Amino acid sequence: MTRRLRPGARRALWGIAALTVAALVASFLWEWQTPARVSLGPPPAGLPARIEGVAGDGHRGVRDGARSEARFDDPFGIAVAADGTAFVADGGASNRIRRVHPDGRVDTLAGSLEGFVDGRGADARFHTPSGLAIDAGGTLYVADTGNHAIRRIAPNGTVTTLAGTGDAGFADGPATQARFHAPAAVAVDATGRVFVADGFNDRIRVIEAGAVRTLAGDGRPGLLDGPGAQARFDTPGGLALDATGALWVADTGNHALRRVAPDGTTTTLALHGDDPDAGPAVSPVSIAIDAQQRLYVGELARGRVLQVEPDGRAHVLTGRDMTQRLARPAGLAFDRFGRLWVADAAAYRVHRIVQVRRAGAKQNLANVAVGPAPDAALPETRGRWPLAPQDGWHEVVGTLGEVRGNFRGESRSHLHDGFDVRGDVGSPVLAIADAKVASPYAASAFGDQAERLAIDTLTYIHMRVGRTPRGEALDPRFQLIAGDDGRPMRVRIPRGTHVRAGEPIGTINAQAHVHLALGPSGYQRNAVALGFRNFVDTIAPRIDDLALLDALDMPMTSREDGRVILPGDGGGLQIIVEAWDQVDGNLPRRRLGLHTLGWQLLAADGSPMPGFETPRFTIDFGRMPPHREAVRVAYSADSGITVHGASRTRFRYAVNNLVRDGRLEPTRWDPAGLPIGDYVLRALVRDASGNTATRELPIRLY
């Protein structure tokens, strides 16, 4: 006999059913959001793109949970399964393989502490996992960079070693005896063959039938096309297989995209097209291929993602401006809906990129959080300096945001993006924090005046990386590479290498100072915030001039009483403040740039005019402006300091323009709406220590 449920029980069951349906709908909406853009296959090339936030709040850490609460430490590689689950190789202090479920929830599939241990789930250990690939059965393949091995993860989280001994080196042969050196990426084809970008061996390797062989590359860095072992690569990074079985390589050190045919023959794709910002790809680190066989390339340094047609026509997909600039798009992968997933390693976030189908379609980009969080934790430096004594005092010779020229005579070439500490040529450069090398191409510009080493969030510039003044390696972590002539041509330090505070990492070159950049390109922060020991600045900035210029850079004239006469019919004006700073202990001639500048309009009696109750601080260098044009917006045309210094440094700030908080808004001050009469224009400037200065200019409207 069938029993009828009581009304209360029926209501409870209906409630449970409703909650279940709601959960399914939420998951469905998460997986299928913006279906009109993604359900009909890839859109035509060159259309605008939208970045969607998936997981991570821009703070580094290891925290599972809802997508808005989850944190990553170094999300490098990414792969997406058929069911919509995304897997992320999280390096840094995490050493885990994380999962982003279709509902946005993040958890850990495998890994825990740094090490080299097979096992299931948290029992397994990795050392700085990088590239990921997934086969049709759901098995993951991991380029375990710090262990110099290729690992395999079953769908249940069981980790085994596919190839590699755990020791750096080069050896083909049985997988258990093969050796790799800092492998950066993997790809897997339909037959189960696994391809490896063997970064510091400059080779493309293949694992099949229990053995490892070299597909292309002769083991020396260079840019050479040709068959198999005659080709040369330079620190190959990302890998992707196209529909013909050819392997595409993001050849990081060569700034090139390479195609390796199934027989090993290597060619280089030449980028071209009508997008002047698209080529060449600068330090490509990741690569993916869509259903139309277009390449998508993430750049190591500039935070851009390029879209490249099979014939080499290139477009900037994201990164043309701050609203879409990523920090380090280290991993790229497509899902079954045609959405491009991005592991943004230096921002501690996972994103998706979706192209809209109509060029005129409305985009809402401003609400997408990209880059590291503005208040992300600073490295733990304990106030150390990059030179001995680390707890002493050193002269500061450059600050973030200063105008710089170049060797072609341009006085406003670029903005200075770091903090300069003077030192004697040949002096050891010392690490200021315990850190792990995160970049697969950490040492660059060998032999150049701007030679540098990136260690996690800090980059040290103007030194012989890993070498003594005589050119000898400081320790075995730094690998010196000889060219065809036998002379050193490169120094390398693998991703995953630990560096301790106080250890020497190079020696000062002829620039006679160390340049410290804090944060990834486009998101550099003012290193003064690190709080260097005994750094004292009690000296107020100095304002040498306050002037008004017209649109043609001609100064507005003043009468004998010092008042600047302005026509009442208006016209755009520039407000130019020539100012500079000093710090305690520096040479008297040393001029440094300012931190914050602004202006205020006062009545003749000194009271603020309406709208100017508080000063308008329009320029702020707490962070590096990401825009190339910022130097010409922040400074007037007669500003400048050359790369090597000049007899007179001039910082002439155009405070009528807005350059702060990632915003760049050129504008002019138009006094046309003011009643005829006398006024006072006040300039206000502030250094990083909070010392301020003001200067006033009386003006008269007629």
XYZ file of C-alpha atoms in Angstrom:
702
model
C 0.000 0.000 0.000
C 1.353 3.445 -0.899
C 1.620 5.820 2.048
C 0.915 9.512 1.599
C 3.398 11.977 3.069
C 2.288 14.460 5.631
C 2.030 18.089 4.381
C 5.116 19.124 6.402
C 7.193 16.301 4.925
C 6.019 17.167 1.413
C 7.050 20.793 1.925
C 10.479 19.676 3.170
C 11.030 17.478 0.121
C 9.951 20.282 -2.197
C 12.409 22.589 -0.410
C 15.263 20.124 -0.857
C 14.375 19.728 -4.529
C 14.292 23.484 -5.013
C 17.712 23.915 -3.410
C 19.120 21.139 -5.579
C 17.750 22.723 -8.738
C 19.093 26.124 -7.669
C 22.551 24.673 -7.154
C 22.465 23.009 -10.551
C 21.307 26.224 -12.182
C 24.096 28.188 -10.467
C 26.672 25.697 -11.697
C 25.111 25.806 -15.149
C 25.184 29.591 -15.245
C 28.817 29.657 -14.093
C 29.803 27.228 -16.803
C 27.612 28.736 -19.493
C 27.774 32.431 -18.706
C 27.813 34.680 -21.789
C 26.597 31.776 -23.999
C 25.989 34.017 -27.000
C 29.699 34.729 -27.163
C 31.059 31.271 -26.611
C 28.668 28.592 -27.811
C 29.061 29.049 -31.560
C 32.792 28.514 -31.924
C 35.637 31.024 -32.107
C 34.765 34.504 -33.446
C 36.631 36.195 -36.298
C 40.090 37.586 -35.583
C 40.675 41.096 -34.338
C 37.468 41.524 -32.349
C 37.632 43.053 -28.861
C 38.071 40.785 -25.875
C 36.749 40.742 -22.347
C 38.620 39.446 -19.306
C 36.534 37.584 -16.752
C 37.683 36.901 -13.215
C 37.615 33.217 -12.291
C 39.495 32.713 -9.021
C 42.009 34.445 -6.782
C 41.831 37.826 -5.092
C 45.243 39.141 -6.149
C 46.934 38.236 -2.852
C 49.415 35.382 -2.825
C 48.780 32.403 -0.616
C 47.549 28.824 -0.540
C 43.864 28.836 0.293
C 41.104 26.627 -1.072
C 37.466 27.670 -1.101
C 35.029 29.741 -3.126
C 36.510 31.512 -6.138
C 36.404 34.909 -4.405
C 38.212 33.528 -1.358
C 40.750 31.181 -2.952
C 44.385 32.194 -3.195
C 47.271 31.042 -5.353
C 50.986 31.525 -4.794
C 52.355 31.119 -8.331
C 49.641 29.898 -10.747
C 51.791 29.017 -13.733
C 50.394 26.257 -15.948
C 46.742 25.551 -16.717
C 44.723 22.804 -18.425
C 40.955 22.408 -18.784
C 39.155 19.049 -18.756
C 36.120 18.184 -20.894
C 33.774 18.632 -17.927
C 34.923 22.226 -17.410
C 37.260 21.616 -14.482
C 40.426 23.680 -14.758
C 43.697 22.445 -13.265
C 46.386 24.910 -12.200
C 50.051 24.189 -11.476
C 50.697 26.378 -8.446
C 54.420 26.835 -7.818
C 56.087 29.167 -5.341
C 55.458 28.115 -1.740
C 52.416 26.069 -2.792
C 53.899 23.222 -4.865
C 50.421 21.913 -5.560
C 48.121 21.096 -8.430
C 44.903 23.010 -7.779
C 41.432 22.504 -9.261
C 38.889 25.152 -10.246
C 35.531 23.419 -10.433
C 32.725 24.498 -12.793
C 30.990 26.269 -9.888
C 34.158 28.288 -9.191
C 35.190 26.382 -6.086
C 38.951 25.810 -5.718
C 40.551 22.809 -4.054
C 43.808 20.833 -4.198
C 44.178 17.699 -6.298
C 47.736 16.767 -5.328
C 50.827 18.087 -3.611
C 51.708 19.721 -0.340
C 55.287 20.467 0.689
C 58.189 20.987 -1.679
C 59.895 17.710 -2.526
C 60.054 14.791 -4.959
C 57.639 12.107 -3.775
C 55.087 10.013 -5.633
C 51.814 9.193 -3.933
C 48.170 10.155 -3.767
C 46.839 13.627 -3.040
C 48.658 15.457 -0.276
C 51.165 12.612 0.086
C 52.727 13.558 -3.254
C 55.313 16.321 -3.484
C 56.378 18.621 -6.290
C 59.068 21.261 -6.646
C 57.829 24.339 -8.509
C 55.414 22.711 -11.002
C 55.052 24.709 -14.207
C 53.404 23.571 -17.455
C 50.345 21.282 -17.529
C 48.655 19.142 -20.175
C 45.660 16.794 -20.044
C 44.775 13.799 -22.217
C 41.362 12.540 -23.325
C 41.139 10.206 -20.331
C 41.680 12.999 -17.824
C 45.283 12.160 -16.930
C 47.371 15.231 -16.172
C 51.014 15.701 -17.127
C 53.187 18.121 -15.177
C 56.488 19.777 -16.020
C 57.947 19.545 -12.509
C 60.588 22.191 -13.081
C 62.462 22.133 -9.786
C 62.633 18.320 -9.816
C 63.771 18.216 -13.462
C 61.119 15.590 -14.091
C 57.814 14.944 -15.817
C 55.068 13.755 -13.497
C 51.717 12.114 -14.237
C 48.521 12.484 -12.173
C 45.635 10.036 -12.487
C 42.079 11.385 -12.169
C 41.976 10.129 -8.563
C 44.989 12.271 -7.648
C 47.644 9.554 -7.672
C 51.002 10.979 -8.746
C 53.717 8.958 -10.478
C 56.939 9.970 -12.209
C 56.764 9.522 -15.967
C 60.362 10.491 -16.756
C 63.389 12.025 -15.081
C 65.625 11.148 -12.182
C 65.262 14.342 -10.187
C 68.763 15.510 -11.111
C 69.459 18.259 -13.632
C 71.213 17.184 -16.805
C 70.633 15.789 -20.257
C 70.167 12.143 -21.196
C 67.862 10.403 -23.660
C 66.921 6.769 -23.207
C 64.693 4.843 -20.795
C 62.319 7.220 -19.037
C 63.544 6.254 -15.570
C 67.118 7.158 -16.537
C 66.433 10.214 -18.712
C 67.459 13.647 -17.503
C 65.968 17.073 -18.018
C 67.043 20.546 -16.939
C 64.287 22.905 -15.782
C 61.506 21.593 -18.043
C 58.944 24.361 -18.455
C 56.028 22.959 -20.439
C 54.367 19.765 -21.682
C 51.848 18.793 -24.362
C 50.200 15.441 -25.082
C 48.758 14.146 -28.366
C 45.928 11.706 -29.076
C 48.304 8.732 -29.073
C 49.645 9.519 -25.613
C 53.005 10.907 -26.680
C 54.189 13.612 -24.294
C 56.219 16.537 -25.610
C 58.486 18.508 -23.286
C 59.967 21.995 -23.574
C 63.275 21.232 -21.873
C 64.119 24.820 -20.976
C 67.782 24.858 -19.970
C 68.679 22.063 -22.384
C 67.239 24.179 -25.232
C 65.592 21.097 -26.683
C 62.165 19.726 -27.477
C 61.902 16.186 -26.125
C 59.349 13.386 -26.647
C 58.310 10.675 -24.189
C 56.768 7.575 -25.756
C 56.827 3.835 -25.162
C 58.729 4.307 -21.907
C 61.626 6.169 -23.498
C 62.742 9.760 -24.023
C 64.201 11.099 -27.252
C 65.093 14.527 -28.618
C 62.807 15.825 -31.342
C 64.565 19.138 -32.039
C 67.389 21.292 -30.736
C 71.139 20.789 -30.421
C 71.370 21.739 -26.746
C 72.812 25.230 -27.157
C 70.858 28.480 -27.034
C 70.371 30.163 -30.381
C 67.911 30.867 -33.158
C 68.374 28.413 -36.006
C 65.782 26.698 -38.160
C 66.388 23.316 -39.720
C 65.907 19.608 -39.255
C 65.961 17.988 -35.826
C 69.271 18.379 -34.057
C 70.371 21.244 -36.332
C 67.748 23.603 -34.941
C 68.399 25.833 -31.971
C 66.092 27.269 -29.323
C 66.648 29.628 -26.424
C 64.878 28.588 -23.227
C 61.742 27.175 -24.873
C 58.588 27.760 -22.831
C 54.964 26.998 -23.704
C 53.885 24.192 -26.063
C 50.723 23.544 -28.091
C 49.820 20.959 -30.739
C 47.881 21.959 -33.852
C 45.490 19.883 -35.963
C 48.284 18.637 -38.252
C 50.334 17.225 -35.377
C 52.878 20.031 -35.521
C 54.146 21.388 -32.232
C 54.197 25.144 -31.617
C 56.779 26.518 -29.203
C 56.850 29.806 -27.320
C 60.608 30.294 -27.665
C 61.053 32.651 -24.738
C 64.671 33.728 -25.076
C 64.416 34.226 -28.835
C 61.214 36.323 -28.657
C 59.903 33.980 -31.332
C 57.172 31.492 -32.206
C 58.566 28.262 -33.610
C 56.864 25.380 -35.422
C 58.275 21.871 -35.033
C 56.972 19.423 -37.624
C 56.396 15.770 -36.659
C 59.791 14.897 -38.139
C 61.524 17.562 -36.028
C 62.006 20.174 -38.740
C 61.819 23.603 -37.116
C 60.741 26.889 -38.694
C 60.081 30.363 -37.293
C 56.796 32.192 -37.816
C 57.208 35.804 -38.922
C 54.588 38.091 -37.387
C 53.080 40.857 -39.499
C 49.848 42.756 -39.974
C 48.315 46.177 -39.535
C 48.386 46.195 -35.734
C 51.566 48.168 -34.932
C 51.562 47.008 -31.296
C 51.369 43.293 -32.049
C 54.847 42.288 -33.028
C 57.239 40.930 -32.241
C 56.162 38.769 -29.317
C 58.385 39.799 -26.409
C 59.569 36.837 -24.339
C 56.600 34.572 -25.164
C 56.044 32.177 -22.269
C 52.698 30.487 -22.979
C 50.812 29.368 -26.059
C 47.443 27.857 -26.976
C 45.618 27.037 -30.236
C 41.918 27.456 -30.970
C 39.664 25.453 -33.276
C 40.555 27.725 -36.186
C 44.252 27.008 -35.641
C 45.017 30.506 -34.434
C 47.792 30.924 -31.905
C 47.343 32.738 -28.608
C 50.570 33.828 -26.964
C 51.188 35.151 -23.456
C 54.194 37.397 -22.917
C 56.483 37.038 -19.921
C 57.211 40.724 -19.304
C 54.588 42.978 -20.865
C 51.460 41.185 -19.664
C 49.889 40.956 -23.108
C 48.116 38.130 -24.907
C 48.513 38.143 -28.687
C 46.245 36.470 -31.235
C 48.151 35.216 -34.274
C 46.604 33.937 -37.500
C 48.170 30.836 -39.092
C 49.825 33.087 -41.687
C 51.443 35.254 -39.009
C 49.022 38.194 -38.910
C 49.017 39.334 -35.299
C 46.614 41.280 -33.078
C 46.838 42.412 -29.473
C 44.020 40.525 -27.765
C 44.549 41.951 -24.269
C 47.118 44.258 -22.718
C 46.799 47.336 -24.872
C 45.780 49.372 -21.830
C 45.630 49.085 -18.056
C 42.063 47.775 -17.950
C 43.183 44.567 -19.652
C 46.865 44.306 -18.815
C 47.834 41.046 -17.123
C 50.938 40.643 -14.985
C 52.490 37.381 -16.254
C 50.155 35.209 -18.365
C 52.234 32.080 -17.802
C 49.561 29.526 -18.734
C 46.949 29.488 -21.511
C 44.342 26.821 -22.343
C 41.007 26.660 -24.173
C 37.868 25.038 -22.825
C 35.178 23.354 -24.930
C 33.235 26.619 -25.238
C 36.091 28.468 -26.910
C 37.025 30.489 -23.838
C 40.702 31.115 -23.213
C 41.760 30.422 -19.617
C 44.769 32.290 -18.242
C 46.960 31.536 -15.244
C 48.333 34.973 -14.353
C 51.286 33.941 -12.227
C 52.496 37.321 -10.966
C 48.947 38.481 -10.150
C 47.968 35.296 -8.253
C 44.762 35.061 -10.304
C 43.023 32.829 -12.844
C 41.073 34.534 -15.631
C 39.152 33.734 -18.770
C 39.301 35.753 -21.977
C 36.220 35.853 -24.188
C 35.988 37.641 -27.517
C 32.751 39.455 -28.289
C 31.189 38.704 -31.657
C 30.419 42.241 -32.751
C 33.080 44.911 -32.915
C 30.578 47.441 -31.566
C 29.342 45.276 -28.709
C 29.363 46.948 -25.331
C 32.140 45.796 -23.011
C 32.344 46.251 -19.281
C 36.055 46.044 -18.565
C 36.494 48.485 -15.711
C 35.018 46.150 -13.096
C 37.429 43.294 -13.800
C 40.221 43.148 -11.231
C 43.528 42.382 -12.939
C 47.093 42.375 -11.692
C 48.185 41.856 -8.097
C 46.011 43.467 -5.435
C 47.080 47.068 -4.732
C 47.633 46.168 -1.085
C 49.344 42.829 -1.711
C 51.949 42.026 0.929
C 55.451 43.356 0.315
C 58.430 40.978 0.437
C 59.896 40.484 3.904
C 63.150 42.431 3.527
C 63.540 43.623 7.147
C 64.899 46.875 5.777
C 67.942 45.324 4.109
C 69.882 47.162 1.411
C 71.133 45.360 -1.713
C 74.740 46.285 -0.828
C 76.949 45.720 2.195
C 76.439 46.677 4.922
C 72.806 45.640 4.537
C 71.857 47.326 7.800
C 73.865 50.480 7.075
C 73.169 53.554 4.959
C 73.616 53.992 1.202
C 73.110 56.908 -1.101
C 69.860 56.866 -3.063
C 70.331 58.149 -6.606
C 66.948 57.524 -8.249
C 63.300 57.057 -7.331
C 60.242 55.691 -9.069
C 58.546 57.948 -11.618
C 61.512 60.121 -12.576
C 61.720 61.232 -16.197
C 64.455 59.564 -18.242
C 65.903 60.215 -21.677
C 67.625 57.886 -24.096
C 70.653 57.727 -26.322
C 68.724 59.173 -29.284
C 68.345 62.537 -27.608
C 64.769 62.159 -26.416
C 64.496 63.854 -23.033
C 61.155 62.208 -22.208
C 61.755 58.642 -23.333
C 60.377 56.740 -20.341
C 59.677 56.795 -16.625
C 62.129 55.339 -14.137
C 60.472 52.238 -12.675
C 62.543 51.549 -9.565
C 64.769 52.635 -6.708
C 68.494 53.266 -7.330
C 71.193 52.695 -4.720
C 74.697 53.946 -5.495
C 77.558 51.465 -5.232
C 81.122 50.976 -6.407
C 81.674 49.097 -9.646
C 82.430 45.467 -8.853
C 80.773 45.489 -5.431
C 78.665 42.406 -4.633
C 74.927 42.805 -5.012
C 73.123 41.049 -2.157
C 69.607 39.612 -2.033
C 67.381 41.544 0.350
C 64.785 38.816 1.035
C 64.435 35.052 1.122
C 62.747 34.174 -2.146
C 62.342 31.664 -4.927
C 63.085 32.322 -8.579
C 59.681 32.396 -10.284
C 60.519 33.375 -13.859
C 61.680 30.717 -16.327
C 63.897 33.413 -17.875
C 65.088 35.154 -14.730
C 68.518 36.363 -15.896
C 68.480 38.538 -18.997
C 70.323 41.234 -20.986
C 73.697 39.512 -20.534
C 76.585 41.991 -20.879
C 74.254 44.969 -21.337
C 74.226 47.952 -18.980
C 70.696 46.873 -17.979
C 71.601 43.245 -17.199
C 69.174 41.970 -14.577
C 67.971 39.161 -12.360
C 64.337 38.645 -11.342
C 63.829 36.861 -8.015
C 60.136 36.557 -7.236
C 58.710 40.100 -6.926
C 62.104 41.864 -6.914
C 64.270 42.584 -9.940
C 67.904 43.662 -9.509
C 69.319 45.605 -12.476
C 72.721 46.989 -13.586
C 74.920 44.085 -12.544
C 76.862 41.092 -13.761
C 74.297 38.500 -12.824
C 75.772 35.583 -10.906
C 79.349 36.602 -11.744
C 82.375 38.165 -10.128
C 83.994 41.224 -11.748
C 86.291 38.758 -13.524
C 83.335 36.886 -14.984
C 83.493 33.763 -12.838
C 80.309 32.134 -11.567
C 79.485 33.044 -7.970
C 78.169 29.566 -7.145
C 76.803 26.454 -8.914
C 73.258 27.824 -9.067
C 74.401 30.195 -11.806
C 75.093 28.355 -15.063
C 77.476 30.095 -17.462
C 76.788 29.274 -21.121
C 79.588 29.579 -23.678
C 78.957 30.669 -27.252
C 80.408 29.137 -30.395
C 83.587 31.128 -29.798
C 83.974 29.658 -26.305
C 83.303 32.946 -24.545
C 80.444 33.292 -22.035
C 77.261 34.474 -23.716
C 74.640 33.779 -21.071
C 74.094 33.111 -17.413
C 71.128 31.107 -16.159
C 69.455 30.324 -12.876
C 66.513 27.893 -12.952
C 62.953 28.645 -11.963
C 62.465 27.218 -8.485
C 65.941 28.110 -7.203
C 65.951 29.313 -3.598
C 67.866 32.496 -2.772
C 68.484 33.584 0.818
C 68.721 37.144 2.069
C 72.321 38.323 2.186
C 73.574 35.953 -0.506
C 75.530 37.531 -3.381
C 73.647 37.398 -6.675
C 75.977 39.460 -8.868
C 78.362 42.413 -8.968
C 77.692 46.032 -9.931
C 78.505 46.849 -13.544
C 79.675 50.161 -15.011
C 76.388 51.866 -14.075
C 77.702 52.166 -10.498
C 74.349 51.580 -8.845
C 71.759 48.895 -8.211
C 68.282 49.472 -9.583
C 65.548 47.713 -7.584
C 62.174 47.167 -9.242
C 59.389 45.970 -6.963
C 56.571 44.077 -8.680
C 55.862 42.834 -12.219
C 56.060 45.112 -15.251
C 53.145 47.521 -15.297
C 52.499 46.996 -11.595
C 55.763 48.188 -10.023
C 55.388 49.727 -6.594
C 57.567 52.376 -5.003
C 60.352 50.466 -3.246
C 60.636 53.198 -0.615
C 57.778 51.316 1.047
C 60.226 48.513 1.891
C 61.578 50.697 4.681
C 65.346 50.581 4.178
C 67.249 50.769 7.435
C 68.629 54.195 8.338
C 67.037 55.764 5.284
C 66.043 59.213 6.516
C 64.438 62.060 4.646
C 63.776 65.167 6.699
C 64.463 67.612 3.872
C 61.454 69.313 2.329
C 61.233 69.268 -1.480
C 62.223 72.375 -3.374
C 60.013 74.119 -5.928
C 62.100 76.146 -8.368
C 59.302 77.379 -10.592
C 55.534 77.517 -11.020
C 54.392 78.585 -14.454
C 51.433 78.564 -16.810
C 51.963 77.537 -20.431
C 49.565 77.709 -23.332
C 48.756 74.795 -25.630
C 51.895 75.561 -27.679
C 54.146 75.386 -24.592
C 54.603 79.155 -24.577
C 54.709 80.785 -21.108
C 51.962 83.149 -20.102
C 53.542 86.553 -19.387
C 53.453 88.362 -16.053
C 53.366 92.034 -15.100
C 55.871 93.844 -12.940
C 53.884 92.971 -9.814
C 54.411 89.274 -10.595
C 50.825 88.524 -11.564
C 50.242 86.375 -14.614
C 47.670 87.964 -16.881
C 45.102 85.558 -18.337
C 42.458 86.396 -20.917
C 38.942 85.938 -19.600
C 37.823 84.166 -22.746
C 39.576 81.028 -21.537
C 41.765 78.568 -23.383
C 43.509 75.418 -22.242
C 46.485 76.020 -19.961
C 49.242 73.819 -18.593
C 50.263 74.147 -14.946
C 53.975 73.415 -14.749
C 55.764 72.812 -11.450
C 59.534 72.479 -11.505
C 60.462 70.692 -8.288
C 62.854 68.133 -6.882
C 63.765 66.380 -3.670
C 66.784 65.516 -1.545
C 67.302 62.992 1.233
C 69.536 63.143 4.279
C 73.140 62.135 3.645
C 73.015 62.431 -0.142
C 75.396 64.675 -2.036
C 73.967 68.220 -2.233
C 73.892 68.040 -6.027
C 71.752 64.897 -6.043
C 68.248 65.671 -7.282
C 65.482 63.120 -6.865
C 61.945 63.040 -8.188
C 58.803 63.703 -6.191
C 56.181 61.245 -4.974
C 52.941 63.287 -5.124
C 52.054 66.608 -6.745
C 48.934 68.693 -7.102
C 47.437 72.164 -7.241
C 44.769 74.360 -5.728
C 42.991 77.527 -6.825
C 42.539 80.217 -4.190
C 40.752 83.544 -4.067
C 42.864 86.685 -3.686
C 42.456 86.509 0.096
C 43.848 82.959 0.189
C 40.577 81.117 0.733
C 39.929 78.058 -1.463
C 37.681 78.526 -4.458
C 34.595 76.257 -4.751
C 35.706 72.790 -5.804
C 39.199 73.414 -4.406
C 38.454 73.049 -0.704
C 41.201 70.404 -0.749
C 44.122 70.308 -3.183
C 43.806 68.259 -6.349
C 46.661 65.766 -6.173
C 46.917 64.761 -9.803
C 50.298 62.992 -10.013
C 51.236 60.152 -7.692
C 54.149 57.751 -8.040
C 53.258 55.274 -5.331
C 52.894 52.919 -8.286
C 54.401 52.897 -11.744
C 52.004 54.197 -14.414
C 51.610 51.346 -16.923
C 51.044 53.559 -19.944
C 53.851 54.300 -22.384
C 52.541 57.827 -22.819
C 52.690 58.593 -19.097
C 56.122 60.234 -19.277
C 54.828 62.835 -21.761
C 51.709 63.428 -19.718
C 53.397 63.754 -16.332
C 56.262 65.964 -17.544
C 56.517 69.025 -19.770
C 58.616 69.096 -22.909
C 61.630 70.799 -21.333
C 62.083 68.153 -18.629
C 64.724 65.495 -18.725
C 67.609 63.503 -17.381
C 69.697 61.221 -19.533
C 70.312 57.575 -18.751
C 73.745 58.397 -17.307
C 72.788 61.649 -15.558
C 73.169 65.230 -16.671
C 74.728 68.473 -15.528
C 71.258 69.718 -14.661
C 68.322 67.486 -13.860
C 64.948 69.082 -14.562
C 61.743 67.624 -13.247
C 59.002 69.844 -14.711
C 55.681 68.284 -13.822
C 52.447 69.039 -15.689
C 50.078 68.902 -12.728
C 47.083 69.856 -14.869
C 47.199 66.237 -16.128
C 46.123 63.179 -14.156
C 48.704 60.399 -13.711
C 47.822 58.226 -10.714
C 46.146 54.979 -9.640
C 46.510 53.462 -13.099
C 44.701 56.395 -14.710
C 46.139 58.598 -17.445
C 44.045 61.642 -18.365
C 45.667 64.499 -20.279
C 43.688 67.679 -19.796
C 44.039 71.456 -19.664
C 42.946 73.984 -17.083
C 40.423 76.377 -18.561
C 39.714 79.402 -16.304
C 36.982 80.735 -18.622
C 34.213 80.064 -16.108
C 35.771 82.227 -13.416
C 34.694 85.823 -12.787
C 37.172 88.512 -13.818
C 39.501 89.314 -10.950
C 42.539 88.241 -8.960
C 43.340 84.687 -7.851
C 46.206 82.617 -6.494
C 47.396 79.364 -8.010
C 49.060 77.147 -5.412
C 51.292 74.158 -6.193
C 51.803 71.427 -3.597
C 54.467 68.724 -3.742
C 55.300 65.853 -1.404
C 58.122 63.329 -1.144
C 57.757 59.680 -0.124
C 58.500 60.530 3.516
C 55.667 63.052 3.691
C 57.743 66.246 3.559
C 55.851 68.930 1.661
C 56.454 72.223 -0.078
C 54.180 74.817 -1.666
C 54.545 77.717 -4.039
C 52.007 80.319 -5.109
C 51.507 82.246 -8.321
C 49.193 85.283 -8.366
C 47.064 85.507 -11.497
C 44.602 88.047 -12.890
C 41.737 87.375 -15.273
C 40.568 90.250 -17.432
